[in-house]
Amino acid sequence: MDNLNLNGNVPSGDLSDKWTKYRSTLPLVAPNNKLKIEIIVVGTGLAGASAAATLGELGYLVKCYTFHDSPRRAHSIAAQGGINAAKNYRNDGDSVFRLFYDTIKGGDYRSREANVYRLAEVSTSIIDQAVAQGVPFAREYGGLLDNRSFGGVQVSRTFYARGQTGQQLLLGAYQSLSRQIALGNVKMFTRHEMIELVVKDGKARGIIARNLLTGELEKHGAHAVVLATGGYGNVFYLSTNAMNCNVTAAMRAVAKGAFMANPCFTQIHPTCIPQMGEYQSKLTLMSESLRNDGRVWVPAKKEDAKAIRDGVKTALDIPETDRDYFLERRYPAFGNLVPRDVASRAAKTACDEGNGIVPTGLGVFLDFSAAIERYGKSKANILGLSNPSNAKVIELGEKVIEEKYGNLFEMYEKISGENPYKFPMKIYPAVHYTMGGLWVDYNLMTNVPGLFSIGESNFSDHGANRLGASALMQGLADGYFVLPYTIGTFLSEDISTPKLDVNAPEFTAAADLAKQRIDKLFAIKGKQSAESFHRRLGKIIWEYCGMSRTAEGLTLARQQVRALRDEFYADLYLPGVANDLNPELEKALRVADFIDLGEIMVVDALDRNESCGGHFREEYQTPDGEALRRDDEYAYVSAWEFKGADQDPILHKEMLHFDNVELKTRSYK
Amino acid sequence: MKLTLKIWRQPSQNVKGKFETYSLDNVSEHMSFLEMLDVLNEKLSFEQKVPIAFEHDCREGICGTCSLVINGQPHGPLQGTTTCQLHMRNFKDGETIVIEPYRASAFPVLKDLSVDRGALDRIIQAGGFISVSTGQAQDANAIPIEKDVASHAFDAATCIGCGACVAACPNSSAMLFTSAKVAHLALLPQGKVEAQKRVLNMVRQMDLENFGNCSNITACEAECPKGISVSNIALMNREFLSASFSSNDAN
Ligand SMILES: Cc1cc2nc3c(=O)[nH]c(=O)nc-3n(C[C@H](O)[C@H](O)[C@H](O)COP(=O)(O)OP(=O)(O)OC[C@H]3O[C@@H](n4cnc5c(N)ncnc54)[C@H](O)[C@@H]3O)c2cc1C
Ligand code: SF4
Ligand code: FES
């Protein structure tokens, strides 16, 4: 099986100075040569915008693409809670090593040590860069930057901008990108969707982009292609991702030979607003930061839970002694701040046991009353009020909570119609993030030379579970501080390659392929909408490849996904025409790729006979229901080679080596 | 609930549009406004008709993609709320709802309810940034910024670029949008260095894009889903005046 073993191309040397050394020995591209080198960046989220801006600053000719009408709309805009960095501004014992360690442990020992260390190392520069761009992070009264703590760690290293950290960081990157656009270093193509990758002489040399306004299939060439196209959480249909997030760019690369790594590692976020009805189009996240002050509970008695579900009782009717704060009970050391996978599964267990508190049975409480009282008292103290009334304490406490989470509380109230200051929030886990993605080496290059992948679209740094506030960090680390250097390893060999000729046969063939796919969908002339197939796919994946998985369920899921694919190609109804703005066609093309990805996910989950991070196989658990990892057999990255929808994908393994941390059973008890 | 919907249909930018009437039963009050449109589109699809094009993405009020003028108001009747956050419980059973695209010459209609808001990006490209390249930054805590100042800048920085202010303004002015960015950056020490050049260039681009003038009607503030204050416009005017006096050229 040797030929199936992948190499991450990690440079040798000590973990702590690997990156510094490597970076100073990386081949460089001279300024005059950069002016002749074109780079395509697909995506303008944190990863894409930061990479395109930085590459433009360095002097490359950058072409940047997004299906949105503006680069500022990328899904990164929705991130709420914060971004980690090992600044140790709190002096609470944080360090690069600790951030590295927490990330490796949080990821349940399924990520590459060297990449994670580099991420922790460059994290501090991200904060500097963002502040210089004018990102208005939260500050203390002394004018210095504030921090909060996030799930799964015991230090405060999360920088935040109210509940809108992603928005502010993305606007920072977008503004830098805008500057490069104005300078002519980056050419921006909005409303363009990449629907095919062009590979020439074994190297990624361009893309076919569909102009979403005219439907034209445009050929764009470059010396290298960078995918910064985000995650695939919408394979579940319902998720916290924006409606248009999709996996098409990655799957088009996979169809051209790129490997999809760890696709079954998906993250279910514990605190989202529960689903209300069948028509529902997406789920809304309530930031993890809320778990700093909110306590998660269900009624201890099943009859109370039922009374709440039936609307006979409310949370306020349940006395303290009849509440089960199940995270605090099961995980005394971390309590409500256990990592996401642990918190999500615990909520599921509580609901499976019949203690759920919303009509569907799938919901638990997130309660702020204790925090409101605590903050109220401390505020009263500061104001010098002796013996404040209960009402005064609560009033003051609610003010503090409003200052910290005002916009989240408001968002909750808008959606649910309930006031979360008075009644505990109702929450349930929902799909949120995908750790899996395109396989990349230490240079962030896929196995297709010249094709790079950054941000959520790659598999790299989070192993089997991502810690809160680490996705923003990774996207910006990749885009600002890693890719712009490592891309030189590939490009330095290509300085004499002339501008790519888009009339070359490879481009025409790729455009023809895209056209055939579109024509095929129109030719079906069936009866069911793309949306309805998407919804059904999501149900299958959520049911069998969601929070807990079994070999039996996964086997069934694979059959169902295949049957759904057949039905899709036999009965899709696609309105409108190809050469026009046609959102239904966009959706249908994306759903087709989600179906193929869905099957690979299921195959991956079936292959991994262990439980780790977000991947919980019921067959592999400890007697008290915790995940049972099997390091002896499964300490590898699974990278799948796609052989067409009707064939089994081929597994390649990248063995993981841990030289700097000891593999332990994660314990948050 | 049961609704009558009068929706603007326009096949493309250069073809004239008109209102079409649809009726929809079984609308749940828990649905969001866009989910209601999803249901209508699914129904149209099922009847083998062409669904209505409208723009949306995050559906949580942050990306600025959704637009729509609902019963004459950009983002509908609820203050401080984007269209995607609007829920059907804010409408009455049996109501007729009129849905149209934003109307402004700087925002041409592309199809049905979608418009082109690229002009807003070009205003940012003209100067809505701080010129710092990657790697040039000093330590983030090197310049302390007073909490209130940072918070004030933040308020301006929360603009989502949706363009409702333009749609709300009888003159189709983009002053609220432009001033929010000018204020965000001008209030921060990092942004002061380029403040003069920035305001001149952004205002010039705004004029080039065919946005109208501001005549202090303040409909923009009333319809802005993020509560961006018209005090930013006053700040921008001051910045612009002082920049015009002290600098004779911008670029
Ligand atoms: C609600 C929510 C809250 C979150 N909160 C946090 C948080 O507090 N902290 C944290 O660290 N992380 C958070 N995350 C995760 C984090 O936001 C994302 O992982 C991260 O922003 C992804 O950035 P990205 O640049 O990789 O991709 P994205 O921001 O998703 O950008 C993808 C880009 O690719 C483009 N694109 C995709 N496909 C194509 C194509 N085929 N053709 C052309 N363009 C294409 C899109 O238009 C877009 O511009 C949150 C996520 C969600 C859903
Ligand atoms: S100022 Fe308000 S209305 Fe105008 S673009 Fe910004 S958020 Fe939208
Ligand atoms: S869809 Fe994002 S703001 Fe409405």
PDB file of C-alpha atoms and ligand atoms in Angstrom, chain B residues 34 56-66 82-84 160, ligand 3:
ATOM      1  CA  LEU B  34     -37.704  35.037   2.545  1.00  0.00           C
ATOM      2  CA  HIS B  56     -30.120  36.733  -0.117  1.00  0.00           C
ATOM      3  CA  ASP B  57     -27.391  34.763   1.561  1.00  0.00           C
ATOM      4  CA  CYS B  58     -26.747  34.777   5.311  1.00  0.00           C
ATOM      5  CA  ARG B  59     -30.384  35.164   6.338  1.00  0.00           C
ATOM      6  CA  GLU B  60     -29.302  36.560   9.647  1.00  0.00           C
ATOM      7  CA  GLY B  61     -29.013  40.242   8.921  1.00  0.00           C
ATOM      8  CA  ILE B  62     -25.267  40.581   8.496  1.00  0.00           C
ATOM      9  CA  CYS B  63     -24.153  40.016   4.883  1.00  0.00           C
ATOM     10  CA  GLY B  64     -26.219  42.846   3.380  1.00  0.00           C
ATOM     11  CA  THR B  65     -27.246  40.780   0.360  1.00  0.00           C
ATOM     12  CA  CYS B  66     -31.009  40.829   0.832  1.00  0.00           C
ATOM     13  CA  THR B  82     -33.245  43.393   7.378  1.00  0.00           C
ATOM     14  CA  THR B  83     -35.671  41.662   5.026  1.00  0.00           C
ATOM     15  CA  CYS B  84     -34.200  38.281   5.895  1.00  0.00           C
ATOM     16  CA  ILE B 160     -23.668  46.066   6.053  1.00  0.00           C
TER      17      ILE B 160
HETATM   18  S1  FES C   3     -29.513  37.762   3.660  1.00  0.00           S
HETATM   19 FE1  FES C   3     -27.758  38.520   4.685  1.00  0.00          FE
HETATM   20  S2  FES C   3     -28.475  40.392   5.488  1.00  0.00           S
HETATM   21 FE2  FES C   3     -30.255  39.517   4.713  1.00  0.00          FE
END
